[in-house]
mmCIF file with all atom_site columns, C-alpha atoms in Angstrom:
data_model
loop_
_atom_site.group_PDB
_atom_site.id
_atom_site.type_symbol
_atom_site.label_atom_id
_atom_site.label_alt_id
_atom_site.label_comp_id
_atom_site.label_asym_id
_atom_site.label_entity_id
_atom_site.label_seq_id
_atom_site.pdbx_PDB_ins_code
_atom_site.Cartn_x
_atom_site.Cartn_y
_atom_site.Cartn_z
_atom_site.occupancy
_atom_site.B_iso_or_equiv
_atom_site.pdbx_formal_charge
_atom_site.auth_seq_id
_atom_site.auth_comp_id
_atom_site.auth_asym_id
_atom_site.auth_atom_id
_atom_site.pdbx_PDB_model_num
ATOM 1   C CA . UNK S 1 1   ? -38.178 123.206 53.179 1.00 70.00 ? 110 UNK S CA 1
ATOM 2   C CA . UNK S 1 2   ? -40.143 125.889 54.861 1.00 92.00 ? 111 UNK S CA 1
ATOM 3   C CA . UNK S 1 3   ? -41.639 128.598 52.729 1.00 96.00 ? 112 UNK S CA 1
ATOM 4   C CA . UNK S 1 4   ? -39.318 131.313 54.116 1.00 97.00 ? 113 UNK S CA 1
ATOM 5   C CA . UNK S 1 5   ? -35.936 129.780 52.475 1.00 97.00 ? 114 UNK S CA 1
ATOM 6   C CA . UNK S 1 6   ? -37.401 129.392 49.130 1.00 98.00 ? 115 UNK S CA 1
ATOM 7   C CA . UNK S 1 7   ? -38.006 133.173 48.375 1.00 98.00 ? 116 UNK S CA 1
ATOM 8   C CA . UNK S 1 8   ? -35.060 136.265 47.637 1.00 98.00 ? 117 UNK S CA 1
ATOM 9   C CA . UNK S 1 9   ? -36.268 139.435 49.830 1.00 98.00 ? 118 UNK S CA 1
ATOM 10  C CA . UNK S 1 10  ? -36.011 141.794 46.698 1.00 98.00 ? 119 UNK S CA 1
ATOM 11  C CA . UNK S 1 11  ? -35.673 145.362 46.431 1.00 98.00 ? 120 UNK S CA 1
ATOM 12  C CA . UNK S 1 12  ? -34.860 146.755 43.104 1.00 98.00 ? 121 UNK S CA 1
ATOM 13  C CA . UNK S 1 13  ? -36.387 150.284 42.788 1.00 97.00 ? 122 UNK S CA 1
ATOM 14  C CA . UNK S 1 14  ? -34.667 153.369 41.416 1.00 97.00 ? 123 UNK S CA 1
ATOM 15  C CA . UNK S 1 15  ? -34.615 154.867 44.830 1.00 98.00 ? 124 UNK S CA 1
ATOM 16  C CA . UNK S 1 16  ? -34.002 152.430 47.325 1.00 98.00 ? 125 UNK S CA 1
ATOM 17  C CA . UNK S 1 17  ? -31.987 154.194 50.140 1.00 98.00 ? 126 UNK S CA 1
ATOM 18  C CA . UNK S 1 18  ? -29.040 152.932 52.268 1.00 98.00 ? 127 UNK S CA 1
ATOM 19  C CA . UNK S 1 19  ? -31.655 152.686 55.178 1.00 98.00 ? 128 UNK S CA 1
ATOM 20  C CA . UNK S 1 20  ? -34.162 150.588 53.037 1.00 98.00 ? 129 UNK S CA 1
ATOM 21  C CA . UNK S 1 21  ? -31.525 148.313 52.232 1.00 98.00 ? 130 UNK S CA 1
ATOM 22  C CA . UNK S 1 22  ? -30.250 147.959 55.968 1.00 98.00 ? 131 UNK S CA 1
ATOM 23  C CA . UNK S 1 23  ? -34.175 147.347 56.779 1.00 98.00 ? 132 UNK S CA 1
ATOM 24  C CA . UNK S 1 24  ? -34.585 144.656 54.105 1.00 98.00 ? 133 UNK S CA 1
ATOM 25  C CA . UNK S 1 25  ? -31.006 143.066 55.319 1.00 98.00 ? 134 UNK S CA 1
ATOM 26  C CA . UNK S 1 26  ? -32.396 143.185 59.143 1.00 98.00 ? 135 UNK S CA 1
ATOM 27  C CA . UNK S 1 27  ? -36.231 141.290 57.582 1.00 98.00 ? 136 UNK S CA 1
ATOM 28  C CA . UNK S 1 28  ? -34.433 138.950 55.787 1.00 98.00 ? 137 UNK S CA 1
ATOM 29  C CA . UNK S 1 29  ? -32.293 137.838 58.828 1.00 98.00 ? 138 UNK S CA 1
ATOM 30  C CA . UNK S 1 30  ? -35.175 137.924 61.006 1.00 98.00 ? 139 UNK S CA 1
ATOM 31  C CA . UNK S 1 31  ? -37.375 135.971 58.767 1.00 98.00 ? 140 UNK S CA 1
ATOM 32  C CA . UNK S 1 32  ? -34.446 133.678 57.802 1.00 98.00 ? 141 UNK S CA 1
ATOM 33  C CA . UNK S 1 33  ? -34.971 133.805 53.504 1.00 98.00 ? 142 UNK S CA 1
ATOM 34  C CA . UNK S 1 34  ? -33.063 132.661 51.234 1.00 98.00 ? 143 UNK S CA 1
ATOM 35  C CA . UNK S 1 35  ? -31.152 135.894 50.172 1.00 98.00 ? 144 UNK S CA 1
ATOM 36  C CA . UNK S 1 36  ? -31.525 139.529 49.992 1.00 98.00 ? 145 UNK S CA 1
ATOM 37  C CA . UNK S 1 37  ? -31.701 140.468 46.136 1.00 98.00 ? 146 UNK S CA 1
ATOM 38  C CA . UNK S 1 38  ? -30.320 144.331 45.065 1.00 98.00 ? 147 UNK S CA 1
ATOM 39  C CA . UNK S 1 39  ? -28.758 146.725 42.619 1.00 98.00 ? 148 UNK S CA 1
ATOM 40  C CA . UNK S 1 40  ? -25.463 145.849 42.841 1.00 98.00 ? 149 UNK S CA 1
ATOM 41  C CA . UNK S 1 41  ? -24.688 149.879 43.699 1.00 98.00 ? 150 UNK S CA 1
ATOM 42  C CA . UNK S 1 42  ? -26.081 148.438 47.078 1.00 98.00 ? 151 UNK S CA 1
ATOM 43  C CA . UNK S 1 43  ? -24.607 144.723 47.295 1.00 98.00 ? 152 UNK S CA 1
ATOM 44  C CA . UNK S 1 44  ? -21.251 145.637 49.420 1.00 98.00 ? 153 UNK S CA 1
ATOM 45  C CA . UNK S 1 45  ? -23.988 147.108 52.096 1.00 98.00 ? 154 UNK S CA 1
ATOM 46  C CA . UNK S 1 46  ? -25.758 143.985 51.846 1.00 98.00 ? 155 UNK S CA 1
ATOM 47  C CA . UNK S 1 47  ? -22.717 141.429 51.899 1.00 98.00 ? 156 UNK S CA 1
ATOM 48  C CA . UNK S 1 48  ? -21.523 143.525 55.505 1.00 98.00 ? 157 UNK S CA 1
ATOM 49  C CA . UNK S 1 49  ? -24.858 143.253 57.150 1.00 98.00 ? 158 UNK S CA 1
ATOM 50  C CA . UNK S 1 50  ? -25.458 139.595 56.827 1.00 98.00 ? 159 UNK S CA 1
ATOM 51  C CA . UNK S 1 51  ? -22.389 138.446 57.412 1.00 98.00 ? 160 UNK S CA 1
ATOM 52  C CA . UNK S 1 52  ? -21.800 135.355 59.906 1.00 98.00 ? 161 UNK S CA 1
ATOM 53  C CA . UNK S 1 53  ? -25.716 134.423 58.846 1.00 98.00 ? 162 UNK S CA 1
ATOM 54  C CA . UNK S 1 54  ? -26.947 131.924 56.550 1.00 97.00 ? 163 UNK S CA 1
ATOM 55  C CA . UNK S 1 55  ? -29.092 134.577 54.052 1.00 98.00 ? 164 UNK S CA 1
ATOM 56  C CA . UNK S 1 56  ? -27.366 134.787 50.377 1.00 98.00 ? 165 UNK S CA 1
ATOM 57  C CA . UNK S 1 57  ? -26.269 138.286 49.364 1.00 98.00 ? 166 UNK S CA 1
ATOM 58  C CA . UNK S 1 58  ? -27.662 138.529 45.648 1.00 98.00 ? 167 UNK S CA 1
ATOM 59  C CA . UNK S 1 59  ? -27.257 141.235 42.988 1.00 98.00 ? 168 UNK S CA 1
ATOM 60  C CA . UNK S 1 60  ? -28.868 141.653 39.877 1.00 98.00 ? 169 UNK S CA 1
ATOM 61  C CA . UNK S 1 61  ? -26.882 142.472 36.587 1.00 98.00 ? 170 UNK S CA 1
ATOM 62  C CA . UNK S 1 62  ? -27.175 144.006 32.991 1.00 98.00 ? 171 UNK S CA 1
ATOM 63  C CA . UNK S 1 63  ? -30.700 144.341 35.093 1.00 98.00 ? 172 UNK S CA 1
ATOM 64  C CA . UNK S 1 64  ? -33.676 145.339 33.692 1.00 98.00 ? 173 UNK S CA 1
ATOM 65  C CA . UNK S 1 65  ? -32.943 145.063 29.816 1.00 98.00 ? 174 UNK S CA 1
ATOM 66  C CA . UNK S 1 66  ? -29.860 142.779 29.308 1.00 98.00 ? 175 UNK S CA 1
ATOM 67  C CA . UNK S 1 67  ? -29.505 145.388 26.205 1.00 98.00 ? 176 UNK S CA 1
ATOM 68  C CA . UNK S 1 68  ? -25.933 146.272 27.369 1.00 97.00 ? 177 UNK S CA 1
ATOM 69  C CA . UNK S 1 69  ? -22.792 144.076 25.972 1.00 98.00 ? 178 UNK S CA 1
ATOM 70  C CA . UNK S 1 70  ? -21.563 141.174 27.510 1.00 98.00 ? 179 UNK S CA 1
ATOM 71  C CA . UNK S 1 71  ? -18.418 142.414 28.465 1.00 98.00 ? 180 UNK S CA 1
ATOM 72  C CA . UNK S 1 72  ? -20.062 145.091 30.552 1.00 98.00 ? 181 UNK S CA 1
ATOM 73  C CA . UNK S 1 73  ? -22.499 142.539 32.329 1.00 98.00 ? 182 UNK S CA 1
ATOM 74  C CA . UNK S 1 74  ? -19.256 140.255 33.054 1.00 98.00 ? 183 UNK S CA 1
ATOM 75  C CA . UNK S 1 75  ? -17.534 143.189 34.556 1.00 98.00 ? 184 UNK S CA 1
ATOM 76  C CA . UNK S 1 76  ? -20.335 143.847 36.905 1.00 98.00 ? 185 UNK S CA 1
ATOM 77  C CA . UNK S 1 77  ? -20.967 140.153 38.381 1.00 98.00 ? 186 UNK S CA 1
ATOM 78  C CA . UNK S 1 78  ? -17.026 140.300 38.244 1.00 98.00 ? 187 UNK S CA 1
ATOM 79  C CA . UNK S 1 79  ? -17.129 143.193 40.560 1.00 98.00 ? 188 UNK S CA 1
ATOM 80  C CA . UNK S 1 80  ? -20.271 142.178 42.566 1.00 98.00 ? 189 UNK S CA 1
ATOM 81  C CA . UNK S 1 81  ? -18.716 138.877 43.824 1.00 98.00 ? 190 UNK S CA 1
ATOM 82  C CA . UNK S 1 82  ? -15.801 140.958 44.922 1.00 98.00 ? 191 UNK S CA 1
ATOM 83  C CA . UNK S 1 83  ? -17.807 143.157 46.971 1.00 98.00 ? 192 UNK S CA 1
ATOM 84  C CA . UNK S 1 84  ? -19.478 139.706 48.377 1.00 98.00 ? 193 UNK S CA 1
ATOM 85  C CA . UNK S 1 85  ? -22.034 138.776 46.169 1.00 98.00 ? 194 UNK S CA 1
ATOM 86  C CA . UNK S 1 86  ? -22.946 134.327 46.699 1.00 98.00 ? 195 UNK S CA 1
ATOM 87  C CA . UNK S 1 87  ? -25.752 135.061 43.871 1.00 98.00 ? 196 UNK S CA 1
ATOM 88  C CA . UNK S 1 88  ? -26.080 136.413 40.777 1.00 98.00 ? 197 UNK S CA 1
ATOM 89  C CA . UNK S 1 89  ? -29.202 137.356 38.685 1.00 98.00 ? 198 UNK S CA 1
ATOM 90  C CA . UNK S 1 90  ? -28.655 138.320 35.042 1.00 98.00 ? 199 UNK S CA 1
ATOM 91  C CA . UNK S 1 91  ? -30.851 139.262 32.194 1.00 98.00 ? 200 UNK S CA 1
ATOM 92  C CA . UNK S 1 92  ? -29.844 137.575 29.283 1.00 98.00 ? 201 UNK S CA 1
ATOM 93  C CA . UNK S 1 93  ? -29.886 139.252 26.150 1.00 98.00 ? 202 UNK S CA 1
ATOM 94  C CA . UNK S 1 94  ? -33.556 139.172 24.908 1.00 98.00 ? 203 UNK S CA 1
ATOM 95  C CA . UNK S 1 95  ? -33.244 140.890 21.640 1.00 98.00 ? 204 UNK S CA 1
ATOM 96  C CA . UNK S 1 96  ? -30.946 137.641 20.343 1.00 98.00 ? 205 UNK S CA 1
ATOM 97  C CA . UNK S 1 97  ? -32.987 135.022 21.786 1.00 98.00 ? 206 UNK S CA 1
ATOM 98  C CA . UNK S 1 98  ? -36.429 137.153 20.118 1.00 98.00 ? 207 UNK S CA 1
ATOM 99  C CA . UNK S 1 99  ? -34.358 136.619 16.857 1.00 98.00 ? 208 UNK S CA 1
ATOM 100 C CA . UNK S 1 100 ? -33.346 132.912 16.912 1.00 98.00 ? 209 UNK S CA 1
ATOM 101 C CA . UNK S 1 101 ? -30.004 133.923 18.067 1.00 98.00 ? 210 UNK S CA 1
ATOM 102 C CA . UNK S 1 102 ? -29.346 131.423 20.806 1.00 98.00 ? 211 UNK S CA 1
ATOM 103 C CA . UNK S 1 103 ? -25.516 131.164 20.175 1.00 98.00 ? 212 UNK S CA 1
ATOM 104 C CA . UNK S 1 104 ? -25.560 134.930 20.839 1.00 98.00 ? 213 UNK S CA 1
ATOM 105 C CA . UNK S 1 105 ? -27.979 134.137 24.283 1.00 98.00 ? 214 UNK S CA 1
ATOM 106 C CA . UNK S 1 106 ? -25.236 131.208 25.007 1.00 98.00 ? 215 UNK S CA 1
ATOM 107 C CA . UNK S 1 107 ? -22.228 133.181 24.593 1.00 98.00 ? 216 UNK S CA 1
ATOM 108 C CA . UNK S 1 108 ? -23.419 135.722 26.746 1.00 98.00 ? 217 UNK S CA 1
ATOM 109 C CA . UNK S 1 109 ? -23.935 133.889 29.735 1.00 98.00 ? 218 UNK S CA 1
ATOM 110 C CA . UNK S 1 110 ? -20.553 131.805 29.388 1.00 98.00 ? 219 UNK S CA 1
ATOM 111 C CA . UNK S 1 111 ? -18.983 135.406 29.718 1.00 98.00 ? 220 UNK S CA 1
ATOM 112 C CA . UNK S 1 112 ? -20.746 135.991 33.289 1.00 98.00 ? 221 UNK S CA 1
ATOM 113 C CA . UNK S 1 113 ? -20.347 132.249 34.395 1.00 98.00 ? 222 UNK S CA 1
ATOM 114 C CA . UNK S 1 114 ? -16.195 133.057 33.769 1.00 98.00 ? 223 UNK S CA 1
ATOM 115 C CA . UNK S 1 115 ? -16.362 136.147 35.151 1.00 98.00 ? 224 UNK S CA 1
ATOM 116 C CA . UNK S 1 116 ? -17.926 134.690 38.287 1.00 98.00 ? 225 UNK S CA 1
ATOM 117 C CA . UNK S 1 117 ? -15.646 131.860 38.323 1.00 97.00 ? 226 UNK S CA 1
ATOM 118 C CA . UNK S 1 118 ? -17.569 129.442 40.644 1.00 96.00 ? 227 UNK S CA 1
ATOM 119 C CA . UNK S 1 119 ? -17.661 132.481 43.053 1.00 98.00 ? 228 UNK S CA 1
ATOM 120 C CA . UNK S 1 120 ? -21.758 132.598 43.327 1.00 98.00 ? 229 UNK S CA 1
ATOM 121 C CA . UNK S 1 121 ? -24.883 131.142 41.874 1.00 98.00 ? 230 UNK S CA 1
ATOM 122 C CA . UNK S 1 122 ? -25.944 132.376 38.547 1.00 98.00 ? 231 UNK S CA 1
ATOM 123 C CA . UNK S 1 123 ? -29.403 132.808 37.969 1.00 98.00 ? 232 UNK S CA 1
ATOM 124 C CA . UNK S 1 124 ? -30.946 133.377 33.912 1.00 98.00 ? 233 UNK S CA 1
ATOM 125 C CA . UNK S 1 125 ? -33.621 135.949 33.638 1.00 98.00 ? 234 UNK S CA 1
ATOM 126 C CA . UNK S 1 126 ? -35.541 135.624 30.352 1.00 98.00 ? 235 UNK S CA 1
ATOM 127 C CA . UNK S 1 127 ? -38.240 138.158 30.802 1.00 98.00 ? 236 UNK S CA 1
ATOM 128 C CA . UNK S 1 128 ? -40.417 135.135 29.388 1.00 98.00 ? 237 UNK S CA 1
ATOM 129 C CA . UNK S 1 129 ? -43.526 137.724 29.033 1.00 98.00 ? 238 UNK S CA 1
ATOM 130 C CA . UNK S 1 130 ? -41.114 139.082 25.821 1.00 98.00 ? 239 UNK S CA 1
ATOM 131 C CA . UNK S 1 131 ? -40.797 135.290 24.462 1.00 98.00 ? 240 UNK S CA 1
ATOM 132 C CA . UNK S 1 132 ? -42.751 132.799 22.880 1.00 98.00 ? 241 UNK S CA 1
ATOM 133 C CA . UNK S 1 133 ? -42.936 129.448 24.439 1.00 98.00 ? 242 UNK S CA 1
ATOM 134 C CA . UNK S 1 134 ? -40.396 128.220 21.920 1.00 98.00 ? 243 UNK S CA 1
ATOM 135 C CA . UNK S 1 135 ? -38.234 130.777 22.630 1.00 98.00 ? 244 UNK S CA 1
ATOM 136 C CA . UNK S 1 136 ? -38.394 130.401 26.181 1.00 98.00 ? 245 UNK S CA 1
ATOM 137 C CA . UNK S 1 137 ? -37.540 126.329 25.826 1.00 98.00 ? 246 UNK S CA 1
ATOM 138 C CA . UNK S 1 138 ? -34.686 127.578 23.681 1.00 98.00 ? 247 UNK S CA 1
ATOM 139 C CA . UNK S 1 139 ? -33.434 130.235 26.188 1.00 98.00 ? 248 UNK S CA 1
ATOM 140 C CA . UNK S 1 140 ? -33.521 127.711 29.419 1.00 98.00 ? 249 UNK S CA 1
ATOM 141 C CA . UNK S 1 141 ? -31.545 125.198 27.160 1.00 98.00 ? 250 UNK S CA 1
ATOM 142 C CA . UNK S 1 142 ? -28.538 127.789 26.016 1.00 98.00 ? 251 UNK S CA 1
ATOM 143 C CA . UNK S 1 143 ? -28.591 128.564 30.241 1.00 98.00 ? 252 UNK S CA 1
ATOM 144 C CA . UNK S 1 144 ? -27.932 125.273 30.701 1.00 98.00 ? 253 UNK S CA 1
ATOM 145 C CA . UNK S 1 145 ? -25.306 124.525 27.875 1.00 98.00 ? 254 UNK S CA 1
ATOM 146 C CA . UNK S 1 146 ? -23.664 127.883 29.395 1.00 98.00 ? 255 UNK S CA 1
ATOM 147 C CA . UNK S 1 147 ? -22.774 126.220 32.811 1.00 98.00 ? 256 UNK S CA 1
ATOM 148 C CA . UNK S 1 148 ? -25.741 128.461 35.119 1.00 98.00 ? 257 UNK S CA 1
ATOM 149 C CA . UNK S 1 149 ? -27.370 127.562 38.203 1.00 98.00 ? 258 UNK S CA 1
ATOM 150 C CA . UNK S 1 150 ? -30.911 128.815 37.619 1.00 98.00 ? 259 UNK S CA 1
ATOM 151 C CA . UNK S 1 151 ? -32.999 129.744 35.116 1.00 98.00 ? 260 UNK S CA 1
ATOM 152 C CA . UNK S 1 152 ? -35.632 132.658 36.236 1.00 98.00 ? 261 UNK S CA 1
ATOM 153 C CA . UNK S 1 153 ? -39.357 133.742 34.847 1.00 98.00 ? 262 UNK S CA 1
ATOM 154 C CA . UNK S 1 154 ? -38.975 137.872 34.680 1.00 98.00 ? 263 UNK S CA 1
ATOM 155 C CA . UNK S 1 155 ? -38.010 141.582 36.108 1.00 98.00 ? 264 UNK S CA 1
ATOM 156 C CA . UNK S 1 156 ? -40.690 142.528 37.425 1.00 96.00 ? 265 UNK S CA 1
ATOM 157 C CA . UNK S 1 157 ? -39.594 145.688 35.187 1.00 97.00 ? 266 UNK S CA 1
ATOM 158 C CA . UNK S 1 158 ? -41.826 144.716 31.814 1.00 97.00 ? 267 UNK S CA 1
ATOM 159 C CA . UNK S 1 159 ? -44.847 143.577 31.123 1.00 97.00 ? 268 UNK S CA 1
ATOM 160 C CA . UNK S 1 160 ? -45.756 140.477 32.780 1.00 96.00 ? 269 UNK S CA 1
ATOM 161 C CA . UNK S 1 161 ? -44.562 138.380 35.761 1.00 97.00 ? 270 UNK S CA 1
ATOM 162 C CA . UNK S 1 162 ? -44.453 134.743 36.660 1.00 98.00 ? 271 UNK S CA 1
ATOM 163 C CA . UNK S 1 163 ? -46.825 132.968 35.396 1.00 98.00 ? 272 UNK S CA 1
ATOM 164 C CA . UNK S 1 164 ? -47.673 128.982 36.312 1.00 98.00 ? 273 UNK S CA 1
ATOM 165 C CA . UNK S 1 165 ? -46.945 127.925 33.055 1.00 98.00 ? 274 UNK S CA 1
ATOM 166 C CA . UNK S 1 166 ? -43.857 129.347 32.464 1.00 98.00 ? 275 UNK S CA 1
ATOM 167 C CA . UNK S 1 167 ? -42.679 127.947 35.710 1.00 98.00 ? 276 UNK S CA 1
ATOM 168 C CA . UNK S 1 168 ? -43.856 124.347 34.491 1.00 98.00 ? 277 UNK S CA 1
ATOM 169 C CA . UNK S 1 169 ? -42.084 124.808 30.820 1.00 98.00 ? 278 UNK S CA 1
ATOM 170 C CA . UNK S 1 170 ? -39.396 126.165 32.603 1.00 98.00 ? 279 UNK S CA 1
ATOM 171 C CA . UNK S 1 171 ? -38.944 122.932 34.539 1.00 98.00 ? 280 UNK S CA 1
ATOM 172 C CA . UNK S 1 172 ? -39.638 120.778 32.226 1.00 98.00 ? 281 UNK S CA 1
ATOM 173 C CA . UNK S 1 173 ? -37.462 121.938 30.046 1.00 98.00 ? 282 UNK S CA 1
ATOM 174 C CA . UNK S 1 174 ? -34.470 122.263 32.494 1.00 98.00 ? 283 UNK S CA 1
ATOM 175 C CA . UNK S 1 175 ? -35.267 118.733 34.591 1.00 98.00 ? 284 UNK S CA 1
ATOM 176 C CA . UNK S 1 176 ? -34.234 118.616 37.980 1.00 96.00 ? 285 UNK S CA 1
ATOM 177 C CA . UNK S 1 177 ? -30.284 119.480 37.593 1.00 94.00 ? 286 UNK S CA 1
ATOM 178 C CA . UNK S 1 178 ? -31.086 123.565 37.230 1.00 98.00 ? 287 UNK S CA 1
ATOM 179 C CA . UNK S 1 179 ? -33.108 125.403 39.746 1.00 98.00 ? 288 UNK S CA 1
ATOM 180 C CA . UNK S 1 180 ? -35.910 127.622 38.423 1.00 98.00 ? 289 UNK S CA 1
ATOM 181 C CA . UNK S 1 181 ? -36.921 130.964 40.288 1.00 98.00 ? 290 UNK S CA 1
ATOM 182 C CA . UNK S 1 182 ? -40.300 132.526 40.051 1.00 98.00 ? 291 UNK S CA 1
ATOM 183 C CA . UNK S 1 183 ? -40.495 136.571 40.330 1.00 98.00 ? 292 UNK S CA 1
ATOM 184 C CA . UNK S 1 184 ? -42.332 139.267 38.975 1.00 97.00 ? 293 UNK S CA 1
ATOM 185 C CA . UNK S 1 185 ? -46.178 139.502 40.327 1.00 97.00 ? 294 UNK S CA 1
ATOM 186 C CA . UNK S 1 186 ? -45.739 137.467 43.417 1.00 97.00 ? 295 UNK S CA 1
ATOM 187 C CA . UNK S 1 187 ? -47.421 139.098 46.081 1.00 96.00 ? 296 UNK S CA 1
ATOM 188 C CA . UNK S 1 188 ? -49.719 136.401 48.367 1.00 96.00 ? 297 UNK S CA 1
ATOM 189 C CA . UNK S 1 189 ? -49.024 133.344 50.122 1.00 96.00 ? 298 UNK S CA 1
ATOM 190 C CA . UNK S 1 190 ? -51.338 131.172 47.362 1.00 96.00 ? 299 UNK S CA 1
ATOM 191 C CA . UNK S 1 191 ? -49.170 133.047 44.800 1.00 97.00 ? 300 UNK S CA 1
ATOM 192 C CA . UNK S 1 192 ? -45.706 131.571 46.150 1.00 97.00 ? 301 UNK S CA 1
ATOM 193 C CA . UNK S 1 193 ? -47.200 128.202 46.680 1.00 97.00 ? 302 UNK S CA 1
ATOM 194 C CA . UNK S 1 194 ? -48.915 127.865 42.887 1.00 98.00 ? 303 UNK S CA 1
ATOM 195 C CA . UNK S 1 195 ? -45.297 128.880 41.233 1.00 98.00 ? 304 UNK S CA 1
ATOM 196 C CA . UNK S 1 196 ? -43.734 126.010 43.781 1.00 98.00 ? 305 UNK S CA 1
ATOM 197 C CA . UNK S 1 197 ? -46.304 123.566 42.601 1.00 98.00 ? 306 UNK S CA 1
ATOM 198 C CA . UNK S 1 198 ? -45.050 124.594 39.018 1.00 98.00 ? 307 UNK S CA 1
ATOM 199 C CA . UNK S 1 199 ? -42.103 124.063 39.657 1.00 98.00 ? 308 UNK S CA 1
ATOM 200 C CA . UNK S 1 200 ? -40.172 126.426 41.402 1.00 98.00 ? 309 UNK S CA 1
ATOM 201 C CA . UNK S 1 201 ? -37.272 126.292 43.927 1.00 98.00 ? 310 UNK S CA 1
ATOM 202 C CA . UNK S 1 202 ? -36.736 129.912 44.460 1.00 98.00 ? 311 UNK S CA 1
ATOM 203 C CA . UNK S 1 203 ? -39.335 132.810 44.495 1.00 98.00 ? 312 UNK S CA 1
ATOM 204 C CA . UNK S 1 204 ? -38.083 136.341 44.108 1.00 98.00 ? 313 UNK S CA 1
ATOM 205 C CA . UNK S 1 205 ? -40.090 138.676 46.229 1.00 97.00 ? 314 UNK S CA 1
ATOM 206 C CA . UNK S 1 206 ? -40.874 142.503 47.628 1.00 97.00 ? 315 UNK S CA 1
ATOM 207 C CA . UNK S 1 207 ? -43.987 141.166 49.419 1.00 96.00 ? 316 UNK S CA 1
ATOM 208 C CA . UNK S 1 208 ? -42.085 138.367 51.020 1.00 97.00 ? 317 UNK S CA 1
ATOM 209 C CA . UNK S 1 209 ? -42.969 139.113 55.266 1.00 97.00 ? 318 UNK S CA 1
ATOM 210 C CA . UNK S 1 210 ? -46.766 139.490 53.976 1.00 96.00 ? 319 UNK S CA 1
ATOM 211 C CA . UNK S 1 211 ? -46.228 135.721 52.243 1.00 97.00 ? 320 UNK S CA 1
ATOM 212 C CA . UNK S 1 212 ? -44.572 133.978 55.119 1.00 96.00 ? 321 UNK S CA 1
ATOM 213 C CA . UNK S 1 213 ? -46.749 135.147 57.936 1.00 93.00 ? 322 UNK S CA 1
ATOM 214 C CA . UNK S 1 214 ? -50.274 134.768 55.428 1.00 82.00 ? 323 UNK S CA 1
ATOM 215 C CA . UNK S 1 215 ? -51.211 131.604 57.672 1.00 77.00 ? 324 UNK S CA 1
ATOM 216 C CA . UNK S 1 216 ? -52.472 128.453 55.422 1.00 68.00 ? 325 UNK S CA 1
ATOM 217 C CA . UNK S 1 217 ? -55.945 128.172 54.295 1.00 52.00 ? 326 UNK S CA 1
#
């Protein structure tokens, strides 16, 4: 697979206007990546422009904490795949899984895999910077026992990004029947290709036309 369709052209700031999100709908066309990845204020915008093309509208939700209740994070990937969200990033609740809580982290995600109802891809954001390694192991395995598609490294929104060995625990962890996305810090072409070599099968990026056109070394 080339480089372009692993990575999710990302745009989560604050203040990310209509017109920045109809630019980073036209790159990600243009460039052919995997998805565009938003605030779901912004995912009906994004669903409309790439229509009839082959680039995954993706929101984020209960995004950056996963500190809200799992009702309300539901509701919102509920309401996303309505508006024509195929992908769905959540941040699982970090507080529970930092306490050993990991039929809390489970129970959490089952209520956004219902809510999405086979409707799009559900990716797991653990914010692994916040974890220990055990925890992490222990977070990818409750993703899995909850019925979700990936399981992903971080924010971008705390204090650390992806990191190669998170990637490789990550996979290891969730063998080859879960995908594992890499985000948070990944801003070169050598970046992208180190998390791949990890492990990775999906790259979440803001940097992504500087990583695909960064020839080879």
């Amino acid at each position: 697979m080339m480089l372009n369709q692993y990575i999710d052209h990302t745009l989560l700031k604050a203040d990310a206007t209509r017109a920045d999100i109809d630019r980073l709908c036209a790159e990600a066309i243009e460039y052919r990546f995997a998805s565009v990845c938003v605030n779901s204020v912004h995912i009906a915008q994004v669903a409309a422009a790439l229509a009839g093309t082959d680039v995954a509208p993706c929101c984020v939700v209960g995004f950056p904490l996963g500190a809200m209740e799992s009702a309300a994070k539901a509701g919102e990937a509920a309401r996303a795949c309505a508006l024509g969200a195929k992908e769905i990033d959540m941040v699982m609740d970090i507080g529970a899984a930092r306490e050993g809580d990991f039929s809390r982290v489970e129970a959490d995600i089952r209520a956004v895999v219902a809510a999405i109802a086979k409707r799009a891809k559900l990716k797991v954001i653990l914010e692994c910077c916040l974890l220990t390694d055990e925890q992490k192991v222990a977070a990818c395995l409750a993703a899995k026992r909850a019925g979700a598609d990936f399981v992903k490294t971080s924010t971008g929104f705390s204090t650390g990004g992806a990191t190669e060995h998170d990637v490789a625990l990550m996979r290891a962890t969730v063998g080859q029947e879960m995908g594992v996305k890499a985000s948070g810090g990944i801003r070169t072409r050598a970046d992208a290709l180190r998390m791949i070599q990890a492990g990775a099968n999906r790259i979440g990026a803001s940097a992504s036309i500087a990583i695909v056109s960064t020839p080879d070394a």
